[in-house]
Each structure stands twice: as structure tokens, then as C-alpha cells.
């Protein structure tokens, strides 16, 4: 049983929400479901893909924030604040990652963890790097 299913280019991953550690972020993201966009490879952070969300204000502060998400961790940089160093974004780590922007080190709210097929996630991440953007959809699990 999974809280959420993440479909990246036709490959589906089960994931769990980090409700205890990031309750506000989880609640805000649940309200966005189903959520579809495209992921692109990060420029500064290492082995990860991201969904740029521009100036979208998620009305979140920091909770369960990390600069070093592990493979399978999904984090959100809340942006929307006058002191934001970067735009609002979601990052999916598939390997070693040090979350950053051109302005330097960032931290994002770890709110979701992919619980299976991390080897496949890494393969898709490398494909995004070499082949370009891919479709991604987050749906409530069963």
C-alpha cells in the first residue's frame, strides 16, 4: 500500500508521505493532487531532477528541511517568500545530491519518500540528463 503513486515517463513508483515530519507540506501537496508536470535535470545539485514552479506561492515555511536528500527523497523548496533564494520547486533525488541554486546552498522540505525501485529511478534520472524532460504525475495511492 502506498500513499501516492509517481508516474515518470510511464514508470510508476510507490511512495509514502512524511506526514509526521512535514505535516503542513504534506497537506498542501495532497490538495494539489493529481499533479502533473514535466521534470528536467538539475543544474547545480547533483543527481536529481526537478519541477520548476516559478513564482507559485505554496504558502509554506520550512519543516523537515534538508540540503542533502537521499535517493528517493522528494523535497519542495517553498519559494514565495521575500527572502527566497530560488523559485518554488520540487526536487526528486536519484543519487548523491547537495541541493543548491546559482545563489548557493538551499534546503527543501522532505515530504515524500519513494519506497521502491530506486535503481529504476536512477536510470530514469540519467535519461532525463541525456535525453531531456519527461512527464511526471503524482496520484493518490491505494
mmCIF file of N, CA and C in Angstrom:
data_model
loop_
_atom_site.group_PDB
_atom_site.id
_atom_site.type_symbol
_atom_site.label_atom_id
_atom_site.label_comp_id
_atom_site.label_asym_id
_atom_site.label_seq_id
_atom_site.Cartn_x
_atom_site.Cartn_y
_atom_site.Cartn_z
ATOM 1 N N UNK A 1 0.843 -1.190 0.000
ATOM 2 C CA UNK A 1 0.000 0.000 0.000
ATOM 3 C C UNK A 1 0.885 1.249 0.000
ATOM 4 N N UNK A 2 0.541 2.206 -0.831
ATOM 5 C CA UNK A 2 1.319 3.443 -0.936
ATOM 6 C C UNK A 2 0.400 4.634 -0.749
ATOM 7 N N UNK A 3 0.952 5.695 -0.184
ATOM 8 C CA UNK A 3 0.195 6.937 -0.046
ATOM 9 C C UNK A 3 -0.008 7.593 -1.408
ATOM 10 N N UNK A 4 0.972 7.380 -2.283
ATOM 11 C CA UNK A 4 0.973 8.099 -3.548
ATOM 12 C C UNK A 4 1.701 7.263 -4.600
ATOM 13 N N UNK A 5 1.300 7.436 -5.845
ATOM 14 C CA UNK A 5 1.994 6.832 -6.978
ATOM 15 C C UNK A 5 2.572 7.965 -7.818
ATOM 16 N N UNK A 6 3.823 7.786 -8.220
ATOM 17 C CA UNK A 6 4.508 8.775 -9.043
ATOM 18 C C UNK A 6 4.814 8.110 -10.376
ATOM 19 N N UNK A 7 4.259 8.647 -11.437
ATOM 20 C CA UNK A 7 4.480 8.109 -12.784
ATOM 21 C C UNK A 7 5.452 9.039 -13.506
ATOM 22 N N UNK A 8 6.626 8.497 -13.833
ATOM 23 C CA UNK A 8 7.624 9.258 -14.582
ATOM 24 C C UNK A 8 7.822 8.543 -15.905
ATOM 25 N N UNK A 9 7.341 9.154 -16.973
ATOM 26 C CA UNK A 9 7.505 8.610 -18.324
ATOM 27 C C UNK A 9 7.010 7.173 -18.426
ATOM 28 N N UNK A 10 5.912 6.848 -17.741
ATOM 29 C CA UNK A 10 5.319 5.521 -17.826
ATOM 30 C C UNK A 10 5.814 4.528 -16.789
ATOM 31 N N UNK A 11 6.823 4.884 -16.018
ATOM 32 C CA UNK A 11 7.309 4.023 -14.930
ATOM 33 C C UNK A 11 6.687 4.521 -13.630
ATOM 34 N N UNK A 12 5.992 3.627 -12.906
ATOM 35 C CA UNK A 12 5.262 4.026 -11.705
ATOM 36 C C UNK A 12 6.030 3.609 -10.450
ATOM 37 N N UNK A 13 6.154 4.552 -9.524
ATOM 38 C CA UNK A 13 6.833 4.335 -8.253
ATOM 39 C C UNK A 13 5.843 4.562 -7.117
ATOM 40 N N UNK A 14 5.904 3.698 -6.112
ATOM 41 C CA UNK A 14 5.095 3.906 -4.908
ATOM 42 C C UNK A 14 5.911 4.727 -3.918
ATOM 43 N N UNK A 15 5.207 5.584 -3.193
ATOM 44 C CA UNK A 15 5.887 6.458 -2.233
ATOM 45 C C UNK A 15 5.004 6.693 -1.024
ATOM 46 N N UNK A 16 5.638 7.101 0.065
ATOM 47 C CA UNK A 16 4.890 7.407 1.292
ATOM 48 C C UNK A 16 5.112 8.869 1.671
ATOM 49 N N UNK A 17 4.065 9.469 2.194
ATOM 50 C CA UNK A 17 4.173 10.827 2.711
ATOM 51 C C UNK A 17 4.898 10.814 4.051
ATOM 52 N N UNK A 18 5.672 11.836 4.311
ATOM 53 C CA UNK A 18 6.362 12.023 5.590
ATOM 54 C C UNK A 18 5.484 12.913 6.475
ATOM 55 N N UNK A 19 4.307 12.398 6.790
ATOM 56 C CA UNK A 19 3.270 13.173 7.482
ATOM 57 C C UNK A 19 3.705 13.631 8.870
ATOM 58 N N UNK A 20 4.402 12.784 9.602
ATOM 59 C CA UNK A 20 4.801 13.150 10.954
ATOM 60 C C UNK A 20 5.818 14.289 10.959
ATOM 61 N N UNK A 21 6.755 14.269 10.007
ATOM 62 C CA UNK A 21 7.835 15.256 9.997
ATOM 63 C C UNK A 21 7.533 16.514 9.184
ATOM 64 N N UNK A 22 6.599 16.412 8.244
ATOM 65 C CA UNK A 22 6.282 17.563 7.378
ATOM 66 C C UNK A 22 4.776 17.664 7.152
ATOM 67 N N UNK A 23 3.982 17.792 8.220
ATOM 68 C CA UNK A 23 2.523 17.752 8.083
ATOM 69 C C UNK A 23 1.926 18.860 7.229
ATOM 70 N N UNK A 24 2.455 20.067 7.317
ATOM 71 C CA UNK A 24 1.902 21.177 6.525
ATOM 72 C C UNK A 24 2.226 21.009 5.045
ATOM 73 N N UNK A 25 3.445 20.579 4.753
ATOM 74 C CA UNK A 25 3.837 20.368 3.360
ATOM 75 C C UNK A 25 3.031 19.234 2.750
ATOM 76 N N UNK A 26 2.859 18.146 3.488
ATOM 77 C CA UNK A 26 2.065 17.016 3.002
ATOM 78 C C UNK A 26 0.632 17.455 2.730
ATOM 79 N N UNK A 27 0.026 18.166 3.656
ATOM 80 C CA UNK A 27 -1.357 18.622 3.470
ATOM 81 C C UNK A 27 -1.477 19.522 2.245
ATOM 82 N N UNK A 28 -0.528 20.418 2.059
ATOM 83 C CA UNK A 28 -0.571 21.329 0.906
ATOM 84 C C UNK A 28 -0.412 20.562 -0.397
ATOM 85 N N UNK A 29 0.488 19.585 -0.422
ATOM 86 C CA UNK A 29 0.696 18.814 -1.649
ATOM 87 C C UNK A 29 -0.500 17.923 -1.945
ATOM 88 N N UNK A 30 -1.087 17.319 -0.917
ATOM 89 C CA UNK A 30 -2.292 16.496 -1.133
ATOM 90 C C UNK A 30 -3.388 17.313 -1.820
ATOM 91 N N UNK A 31 -3.484 18.593 -1.463
ATOM 92 C CA UNK A 31 -4.511 19.465 -2.056
ATOM 93 C C UNK A 31 -4.251 19.706 -3.543
ATOM 94 N N UNK A 32 -3.035 19.481 -4.002
ATOM 95 C CA UNK A 32 -2.688 19.685 -5.418
ATOM 96 C C UNK A 32 -2.962 18.439 -6.277
ATOM 97 N N UNK A 33 -3.185 17.287 -5.640
ATOM 98 C CA UNK A 33 -3.337 16.030 -6.377
ATOM 99 C C UNK A 33 -4.619 15.956 -7.169
ATOM 100 N N UNK A 34 -4.619 15.316 -8.334
ATOM 101 C CA UNK A 34 -3.427 14.839 -9.028
ATOM 102 C C UNK A 34 -2.632 16.023 -9.571
ATOM 103 N N UNK A 35 -1.314 15.856 -9.594
ATOM 104 C CA UNK A 35 -0.422 16.920 -10.029
ATOM 105 C C UNK A 35 0.426 16.392 -11.177
ATOM 106 N N UNK A 36 0.372 17.057 -12.313
ATOM 107 C CA UNK A 36 1.156 16.657 -13.485
ATOM 108 C C UNK A 36 1.998 17.821 -13.975
ATOM 109 N N UNK A 37 3.198 17.489 -14.442
ATOM 110 C CA UNK A 37 4.110 18.494 -14.980
ATOM 111 C C UNK A 37 5.180 17.757 -15.770
ATOM 112 N N UNK A 38 6.327 18.405 -15.926
ATOM 113 C CA UNK A 38 7.485 17.786 -16.562
ATOM 114 C C UNK A 38 8.679 17.981 -15.633
ATOM 115 N N UNK A 39 9.549 16.977 -15.598
ATOM 116 C CA UNK A 39 10.768 17.125 -14.818
ATOM 117 C C UNK A 39 11.935 17.344 -15.764
ATOM 118 N N UNK A 40 12.882 18.129 -15.291
ATOM 119 C CA UNK A 40 14.127 18.348 -16.013
ATOM 120 C C UNK A 40 15.274 18.047 -15.056
ATOM 121 N N UNK A 41 16.463 17.895 -15.587
ATOM 122 C CA UNK A 41 17.599 17.588 -14.721
ATOM 123 C C UNK A 41 18.080 18.858 -14.031
ATOM 124 N N UNK A 42 18.528 18.704 -12.786
ATOM 125 C CA UNK A 42 19.040 19.851 -12.029
ATOM 126 C C UNK A 42 20.327 20.365 -12.659
ATOM 127 N N UNK A 43 20.647 21.611 -12.355
ATOM 128 C CA UNK A 43 21.876 22.209 -12.861
ATOM 129 C C UNK A 43 22.973 22.247 -11.818
ATOM 130 N N UNK A 44 22.616 22.414 -10.554
ATOM 131 C CA UNK A 44 23.601 22.690 -9.512
ATOM 132 C C UNK A 44 23.688 21.597 -8.446
ATOM 133 N N UNK A 45 22.712 20.720 -8.369
ATOM 134 C CA UNK A 45 22.528 19.896 -7.173
ATOM 135 C C UNK A 45 23.050 18.469 -7.237
ATOM 136 N N UNK A 46 23.510 17.988 -8.368
ATOM 137 C CA UNK A 46 24.000 16.616 -8.430
ATOM 138 C C UNK A 46 23.024 15.707 -9.151
ATOM 139 N N UNK A 47 22.757 14.538 -8.574
ATOM 140 C CA UNK A 47 21.922 13.532 -9.214
ATOM 141 C C UNK A 47 20.468 13.666 -8.756
ATOM 142 N N UNK A 48 19.759 14.544 -9.432
ATOM 143 C CA UNK A 48 18.365 14.817 -9.108
ATOM 144 C C UNK A 48 17.679 15.450 -10.307
ATOM 145 N N UNK A 49 16.365 15.380 -10.297
ATOM 146 C CA UNK A 49 15.544 16.056 -11.302
ATOM 147 C C UNK A 49 14.614 17.007 -10.556
ATOM 148 N N UNK A 50 14.138 18.023 -11.254
ATOM 149 C CA UNK A 50 13.297 18.994 -10.570
ATOM 150 C C UNK A 50 12.152 19.455 -11.435
ATOM 151 N N UNK A 51 11.164 19.987 -10.756
ATOM 152 C CA UNK A 51 9.995 20.587 -11.396
ATOM 153 C C UNK A 51 9.998 22.060 -11.010
ATOM 154 N N UNK A 52 10.398 22.945 -11.918
ATOM 155 C CA UNK A 52 10.348 24.373 -11.599
ATOM 156 C C UNK A 52 8.897 24.847 -11.559
ATOM 157 N N UNK A 53 8.559 25.580 -10.509
ATOM 158 C CA UNK A 53 7.192 26.061 -10.332
ATOM 159 C C UNK A 53 7.106 27.575 -10.332
ATOM 160 N N UNK A 54 8.199 28.230 -10.693
ATOM 161 C CA UNK A 54 8.193 29.680 -10.825
ATOM 162 C C UNK A 54 7.835 30.401 -9.539
ATOM 163 N N UNK A 55 6.995 31.368 -9.686
ATOM 164 C CA UNK A 55 6.609 32.220 -8.556
ATOM 165 C C UNK A 55 5.430 31.658 -7.766
ATOM 166 N N UNK A 56 5.020 30.437 -8.054
ATOM 167 C CA UNK A 56 3.886 29.833 -7.346
ATOM 168 C C UNK A 56 4.144 29.862 -5.844
ATOM 169 N N UNK A 57 3.209 30.406 -5.114
ATOM 170 C CA UNK A 57 3.320 30.531 -3.665
ATOM 171 C C UNK A 57 2.548 29.388 -3.020
ATOM 172 N N UNK A 58 3.252 28.469 -2.408
ATOM 173 C CA UNK A 58 2.609 27.343 -1.729
ATOM 174 C C UNK A 58 2.206 27.699 -0.303
ATOM 175 N N UNK A 59 2.520 28.917 0.135
ATOM 176 C CA UNK A 59 2.199 29.379 1.489
ATOM 177 C C UNK A 59 2.745 28.432 2.549
ATOM 178 N N UNK A 60 4.000 28.040 2.376
ATOM 179 C CA UNK A 60 4.671 27.146 3.314
ATOM 180 C C UNK A 60 5.934 27.792 3.844
ATOM 181 N N UNK A 61 6.282 27.438 5.046
ATOM 182 C CA UNK A 61 7.596 27.744 5.581
ATOM 183 C C UNK A 61 8.426 26.482 5.496
ATOM 184 N N UNK A 62 9.496 26.440 6.279
ATOM 185 C CA UNK A 62 10.350 25.262 6.263
ATOM 186 C C UNK A 62 9.950 24.296 7.369
ATOM 187 N N UNK A 63 9.926 23.002 7.037
ATOM 188 C CA UNK A 63 9.739 21.936 8.018
ATOM 189 C C UNK A 63 10.425 20.687 7.457
ATOM 190 N N UNK A 64 11.089 19.965 8.305
ATOM 191 C CA UNK A 64 11.822 18.764 7.883
ATOM 192 C C UNK A 64 12.754 19.094 6.717
ATOM 193 N N UNK A 65 13.371 20.263 6.785
ATOM 194 C CA UNK A 65 14.193 20.763 5.677
ATOM 195 C C UNK A 65 15.558 20.072 5.648
ATOM 196 N N UNK A 66 16.029 19.829 4.436
ATOM 197 C CA UNK A 66 17.342 19.221 4.230
ATOM 198 C C UNK A 66 17.998 19.818 2.996
ATOM 199 N N UNK A 67 19.317 19.848 3.015
ATOM 200 C CA UNK A 67 20.092 20.234 1.845
ATOM 201 C C UNK A 67 20.674 19.016 1.137
ATOM 202 N N UNK A 68 20.547 17.847 1.778
ATOM 203 C CA UNK A 68 21.156 16.626 1.247
ATOM 204 C C UNK A 68 20.134 15.488 1.216
ATOM 205 N N UNK A 69 19.154 15.572 0.315
ATOM 206 C CA UNK A 69 18.177 14.490 0.233
ATOM 207 C C UNK A 69 18.834 13.197 -0.254
ATOM 208 N N UNK A 70 18.384 12.090 0.291
ATOM 209 C CA UNK A 70 18.881 10.772 -0.113
ATOM 210 C C UNK A 70 18.155 10.325 -1.381
ATOM 211 N N UNK A 71 18.702 9.337 -2.084
ATOM 212 C CA UNK A 71 17.989 8.809 -3.253
ATOM 213 C C UNK A 71 16.569 8.376 -2.870
ATOM 214 N N UNK A 72 15.612 8.821 -3.667
ATOM 215 C CA UNK A 72 14.205 8.530 -3.404
ATOM 216 C C UNK A 72 13.488 9.593 -2.601
ATOM 217 N N UNK A 73 14.221 10.529 -2.025
ATOM 218 C CA UNK A 73 13.572 11.603 -1.280
ATOM 219 C C UNK A 73 13.051 12.655 -2.261
ATOM 220 N N UNK A 74 11.852 13.142 -1.971
ATOM 221 C CA UNK A 74 11.250 14.223 -2.747
ATOM 222 C C UNK A 74 11.118 15.399 -1.797
ATOM 223 N N UNK A 75 11.669 16.541 -2.212
ATOM 224 C CA UNK A 75 11.619 17.738 -1.374
ATOM 225 C C UNK A 75 10.988 18.879 -2.159
ATOM 226 N N UNK A 76 10.478 19.845 -1.425
ATOM 227 C CA UNK A 76 9.926 21.042 -2.054
ATOM 228 C C UNK A 76 10.607 22.262 -1.439
ATOM 229 N N UNK A 77 11.075 23.142 -2.316
ATOM 230 C CA UNK A 77 11.559 24.439 -1.873
ATOM 231 C C UNK A 77 10.357 25.366 -1.949
ATOM 232 N N UNK A 78 9.906 25.902 -0.797
ATOM 233 C CA UNK A 78 8.634 26.627 -0.787
ATOM 234 C C UNK A 78 8.600 27.925 -1.575
ATOM 235 N N UNK A 79 9.757 28.573 -1.771
ATOM 236 C CA UNK A 79 9.747 29.835 -2.507
ATOM 237 C C UNK A 79 8.695 30.784 -1.954
ATOM 238 N N UNK A 80 8.264 31.721 -2.777
ATOM 239 C CA UNK A 80 7.160 32.604 -2.418
ATOM 240 C C UNK A 80 7.421 33.566 -1.284
ATOM 241 N N UNK A 81 8.619 33.535 -0.710
ATOM 242 C CA UNK A 81 8.936 34.411 0.415
ATOM 243 C C UNK A 81 9.824 35.553 -0.071
ATOM 244 N N UNK A 82 9.712 36.718 0.548
ATOM 245 C CA UNK A 82 10.541 37.851 0.112
ATOM 246 C C UNK A 82 12.040 37.549 0.154
ATOM 247 N N UNK A 83 12.455 36.646 1.030
ATOM 248 C CA UNK A 83 13.877 36.324 1.160
ATOM 249 C C UNK A 83 14.264 35.057 0.398
ATOM 250 N N UNK A 84 13.403 34.554 -0.482
ATOM 251 C CA UNK A 84 13.691 33.324 -1.213
ATOM 252 C C UNK A 84 14.916 33.486 -2.105
ATOM 253 N N UNK A 85 15.756 32.451 -2.101
ATOM 254 C CA UNK A 85 16.944 32.443 -2.938
ATOM 255 C C UNK A 85 16.681 31.797 -4.292
ATOM 256 N N UNK A 86 15.532 31.152 -4.429
ATOM 257 C CA UNK A 86 15.223 30.443 -5.655
ATOM 258 C C UNK A 86 13.711 30.410 -5.830
ATOM 259 N N UNK A 87 13.296 29.964 -7.002
ATOM 260 C CA UNK A 87 11.869 29.832 -7.250
ATOM 261 C C UNK A 87 11.304 28.613 -6.532
ATOM 262 N N UNK A 88 10.000 28.529 -6.436
ATOM 263 C CA UNK A 88 9.340 27.353 -5.885
ATOM 264 C C UNK A 88 9.669 26.167 -6.790
ATOM 265 N N UNK A 89 10.010 25.030 -6.173
ATOM 266 C CA UNK A 89 10.370 23.865 -6.975
ATOM 267 C C UNK A 89 10.215 22.586 -6.177
ATOM 268 N N UNK A 90 10.044 21.489 -6.915
ATOM 269 C CA UNK A 90 10.041 20.148 -6.340
ATOM 270 C C UNK A 90 11.267 19.437 -6.896
ATOM 271 N N UNK A 91 12.007 18.760 -6.019
ATOM 272 C CA UNK A 91 13.209 18.048 -6.423
ATOM 273 C C UNK A 91 13.065 16.576 -6.068
ATOM 274 N N UNK A 92 13.427 15.698 -7.012
ATOM 275 C CA UNK A 92 13.410 14.250 -6.814
ATOM 276 C C UNK A 92 14.855 13.769 -6.915
ATOM 277 N N UNK A 93 15.414 13.353 -5.784
ATOM 278 C CA UNK A 93 16.804 12.881 -5.771
ATOM 279 C C UNK A 93 16.859 11.426 -6.219
ATOM 280 N N UNK A 94 17.821 11.117 -7.106
ATOM 281 C CA UNK A 94 18.003 9.729 -7.510
ATOM 282 C C UNK A 94 19.408 9.221 -7.195
ATOM 283 N N UNK A 95 20.269 10.067 -6.700
ATOM 284 C CA UNK A 95 21.638 9.712 -6.325
ATOM 285 C C UNK A 95 22.178 10.774 -5.385
ATOM 286 N N UNK A 96 23.499 10.861 -5.234
ATOM 287 C CA UNK A 96 24.075 11.873 -4.351
ATOM 288 C C UNK A 96 23.630 13.282 -4.760
ATOM 289 N N UNK A 97 23.197 14.042 -3.775
ATOM 290 C CA UNK A 97 22.596 15.343 -4.066
ATOM 291 C C UNK A 97 22.936 16.336 -2.957
ATOM 292 N N UNK A 98 23.304 17.533 -3.367
ATOM 293 C CA UNK A 98 23.502 18.652 -2.458
ATOM 294 C C UNK A 98 22.681 19.800 -3.025
ATOM 295 N N UNK A 99 21.504 20.017 -2.498
ATOM 296 C CA UNK A 99 20.513 20.933 -3.045
ATOM 297 C C UNK A 99 21.037 22.362 -3.058
ATOM 298 N N UNK A 100 21.068 22.963 -4.259
ATOM 299 C CA UNK A 100 21.613 24.309 -4.411
ATOM 300 C C UNK A 100 21.009 24.999 -5.626
ATOM 301 N N UNK A 101 21.244 26.300 -5.697
ATOM 302 C CA UNK A 101 20.870 27.104 -6.859
ATOM 303 C C UNK A 101 22.078 27.964 -7.223
ATOM 304 N N UNK A 102 21.927 28.801 -8.228
ATOM 305 C CA UNK A 102 23.039 29.683 -8.580
ATOM 306 C C UNK A 102 23.365 30.648 -7.446
ATOM 307 N N UNK A 103 22.434 30.810 -6.507
ATOM 308 C CA UNK A 103 22.670 31.674 -5.354
ATOM 309 C C UNK A 103 23.369 30.937 -4.216
ATOM 310 N N UNK A 104 23.536 29.601 -4.344
ATOM 311 C CA UNK A 104 24.209 28.830 -3.308
ATOM 312 C C UNK A 104 23.327 27.751 -2.714
ATOM 313 N N UNK A 105 23.753 27.248 -1.563
ATOM 314 C CA UNK A 105 23.083 26.143 -0.877
ATOM 315 C C UNK A 105 21.636 26.484 -0.547
ATOM 316 N N UNK A 106 20.748 25.506 -0.753
ATOM 317 C CA UNK A 106 19.336 25.639 -0.393
ATOM 318 C C UNK A 106 18.944 24.485 0.521
ATOM 319 N N UNK A 107 17.781 24.587 1.116
ATOM 320 C CA UNK A 107 17.180 23.481 1.861
ATOM 321 C C UNK A 107 15.730 23.387 1.412
ATOM 322 N N UNK A 108 15.233 22.174 1.347
ATOM 323 C CA UNK A 108 13.849 21.951 0.963
ATOM 324 C C UNK A 108 13.183 20.996 1.929
ATOM 325 N N UNK A 109 11.859 21.056 1.971
ATOM 326 C CA UNK A 109 11.073 20.222 2.874
ATOM 327 C C UNK A 109 10.972 18.800 2.334
ATOM 328 N N UNK A 110 11.543 17.838 3.054
ATOM 329 C CA UNK A 110 11.419 16.427 2.681
ATOM 330 C C UNK A 110 10.025 15.978 3.117
ATOM 331 N N UNK A 111 9.147 15.758 2.126
ATOM 332 C CA UNK A 111 7.752 15.436 2.436
ATOM 333 C C UNK A 111 7.287 14.113 1.842
ATOM 334 N N UNK A 112 8.113 13.482 1.026
ATOM 335 C CA UNK A 112 7.697 12.286 0.309
ATOM 336 C C UNK A 112 8.932 11.414 0.087
ATOM 337 N N UNK A 113 8.760 10.086 0.226
ATOM 338 C CA UNK A 113 9.866 9.162 0.007
ATOM 339 C C UNK A 113 9.422 8.038 -0.920
ATOM 340 N N UNK A 114 10.136 7.870 -2.023
ATOM 341 C CA UNK A 114 9.896 6.752 -2.929
ATOM 342 C C UNK A 114 10.441 5.506 -2.245
ATOM 343 N N UNK A 115 9.617 4.461 -2.169
ATOM 344 C CA UNK A 115 9.944 3.299 -1.344
ATOM 345 C C UNK A 115 10.375 2.071 -2.130
ATOM 346 N N UNK A 116 10.500 2.192 -3.428
ATOM 347 C CA UNK A 116 10.836 1.012 -4.240
ATOM 348 C C UNK A 116 11.542 1.440 -5.523
ATOM 349 N N UNK A 117 12.185 0.485 -6.162
ATOM 350 C CA UNK A 117 12.761 0.637 -7.498
ATOM 351 C C UNK A 117 13.701 1.831 -7.630
ATOM 352 N N UNK A 118 14.562 2.041 -6.626
ATOM 353 C CA UNK A 118 15.494 3.170 -6.694
ATOM 354 C C UNK A 118 16.492 3.006 -7.839
ATOM 355 N N UNK A 119 16.787 1.770 -8.220
ATOM 356 C CA UNK A 119 17.667 1.543 -9.366
ATOM 357 C C UNK A 119 17.017 2.022 -10.661
ATOM 358 N N UNK A 120 15.717 1.811 -10.785
ATOM 359 C CA UNK A 120 14.970 2.279 -11.964
ATOM 360 C C UNK A 120 14.873 3.807 -11.940
ATOM 361 N N UNK A 121 14.662 4.376 -10.754
ATOM 362 C CA UNK A 121 14.617 5.831 -10.615
ATOM 363 C C UNK A 121 15.932 6.446 -11.090
ATOM 364 N N UNK A 122 17.058 5.833 -10.726
ATOM 365 C CA UNK A 122 18.363 6.341 -11.163
ATOM 366 C C UNK A 122 18.502 6.252 -12.687
ATOM 367 N N UNK A 123 18.024 5.178 -13.261
ATOM 368 C CA UNK A 123 18.081 5.026 -14.726
ATOM 369 C C UNK A 123 17.267 6.125 -15.409
ATOM 370 N N UNK A 124 16.082 6.411 -14.873
ATOM 371 C CA UNK A 124 15.249 7.468 -15.444
ATOM 372 C C UNK A 124 15.910 8.829 -15.254
ATOM 373 N N UNK A 125 16.492 9.065 -14.079
ATOM 374 C CA UNK A 125 17.191 10.327 -13.832
ATOM 375 C C UNK A 125 18.304 10.568 -14.838
ATOM 376 N N UNK A 126 19.096 9.528 -15.111
ATOM 377 C CA UNK A 126 20.160 9.672 -16.108
ATOM 378 C C UNK A 126 19.590 9.897 -17.506
ATOM 379 N N UNK A 127 18.429 9.290 -17.783
ATOM 380 C CA UNK A 127 17.777 9.511 -19.075
ATOM 381 C C UNK A 127 17.310 10.961 -19.209
ATOM 382 N N UNK A 128 16.808 11.526 -18.124
ATOM 383 C CA UNK A 128 16.420 12.940 -18.161
ATOM 384 C C UNK A 128 17.650 13.798 -18.448
ATOM 385 N N UNK A 129 18.781 13.460 -17.841
ATOM 386 C CA UNK A 129 20.016 14.204 -18.076
ATOM 387 C C UNK A 129 20.406 14.167 -19.550
ATOM 388 N N UNK A 130 20.409 12.990 -20.165
ATOM 389 C CA UNK A 130 20.913 12.837 -21.522
ATOM 390 C C UNK A 130 19.868 13.010 -22.607
ATOM 391 N N UNK A 131 18.614 12.694 -22.309
ATOM 392 C CA UNK A 131 17.574 12.719 -23.345
ATOM 393 C C UNK A 131 16.564 13.852 -23.197
ATOM 394 N N UNK A 132 16.531 14.503 -22.046
ATOM 395 C CA UNK A 132 15.637 15.642 -21.869
ATOM 396 C C UNK A 132 14.450 15.371 -20.955
ATOM 397 N N UNK A 133 13.604 16.380 -20.856
ATOM 398 C CA UNK A 133 12.464 16.400 -19.937
ATOM 399 C C UNK A 133 11.546 15.203 -20.128
ATOM 400 N N UNK A 134 10.911 14.810 -19.025
ATOM 401 C CA UNK A 134 9.950 13.702 -19.045
ATOM 402 C C UNK A 134 8.689 14.132 -18.300
ATOM 403 N N UNK A 135 7.580 13.514 -18.669
ATOM 404 C CA UNK A 135 6.309 13.761 -17.980
ATOM 405 C C UNK A 135 6.342 13.115 -16.591
ATOM 406 N N UNK A 136 5.719 13.785 -15.620
ATOM 407 C CA UNK A 136 5.599 13.243 -14.270
ATOM 408 C C UNK A 136 4.203 13.544 -13.746
ATOM 409 N N UNK A 137 3.607 12.556 -13.093
ATOM 410 C CA UNK A 137 2.289 12.723 -12.473
ATOM 411 C C UNK A 137 2.306 12.094 -11.085
ATOM 412 N N UNK A 138 1.782 12.818 -10.115
ATOM 413 C CA UNK A 138 1.610 12.338 -8.750
ATOM 414 C C UNK A 138 0.112 12.079 -8.566
ATOM 415 N N UNK A 139 -0.251 10.856 -8.118
ATOM 416 C CA UNK A 139 -1.649 10.496 -7.866
ATOM 417 C C UNK A 139 -1.764 9.834 -6.507
ATOM 418 N N UNK A 140 -2.911 10.024 -5.871
ATOM 419 C CA UNK A 140 -3.166 9.356 -4.599
ATOM 420 C C UNK A 140 -3.041 7.853 -4.788
ATOM 421 N N UNK A 141 -2.428 7.172 -3.818
ATOM 422 C CA UNK A 141 -2.215 5.735 -3.890
ATOM 423 C C UNK A 141 -3.410 4.948 -3.409
ATOM 424 N N UNK A 142 -3.222 3.643 -3.394
ATOM 425 C CA UNK A 142 -4.277 2.757 -2.884
ATOM 426 C C UNK A 142 -3.661 1.603 -2.149
#
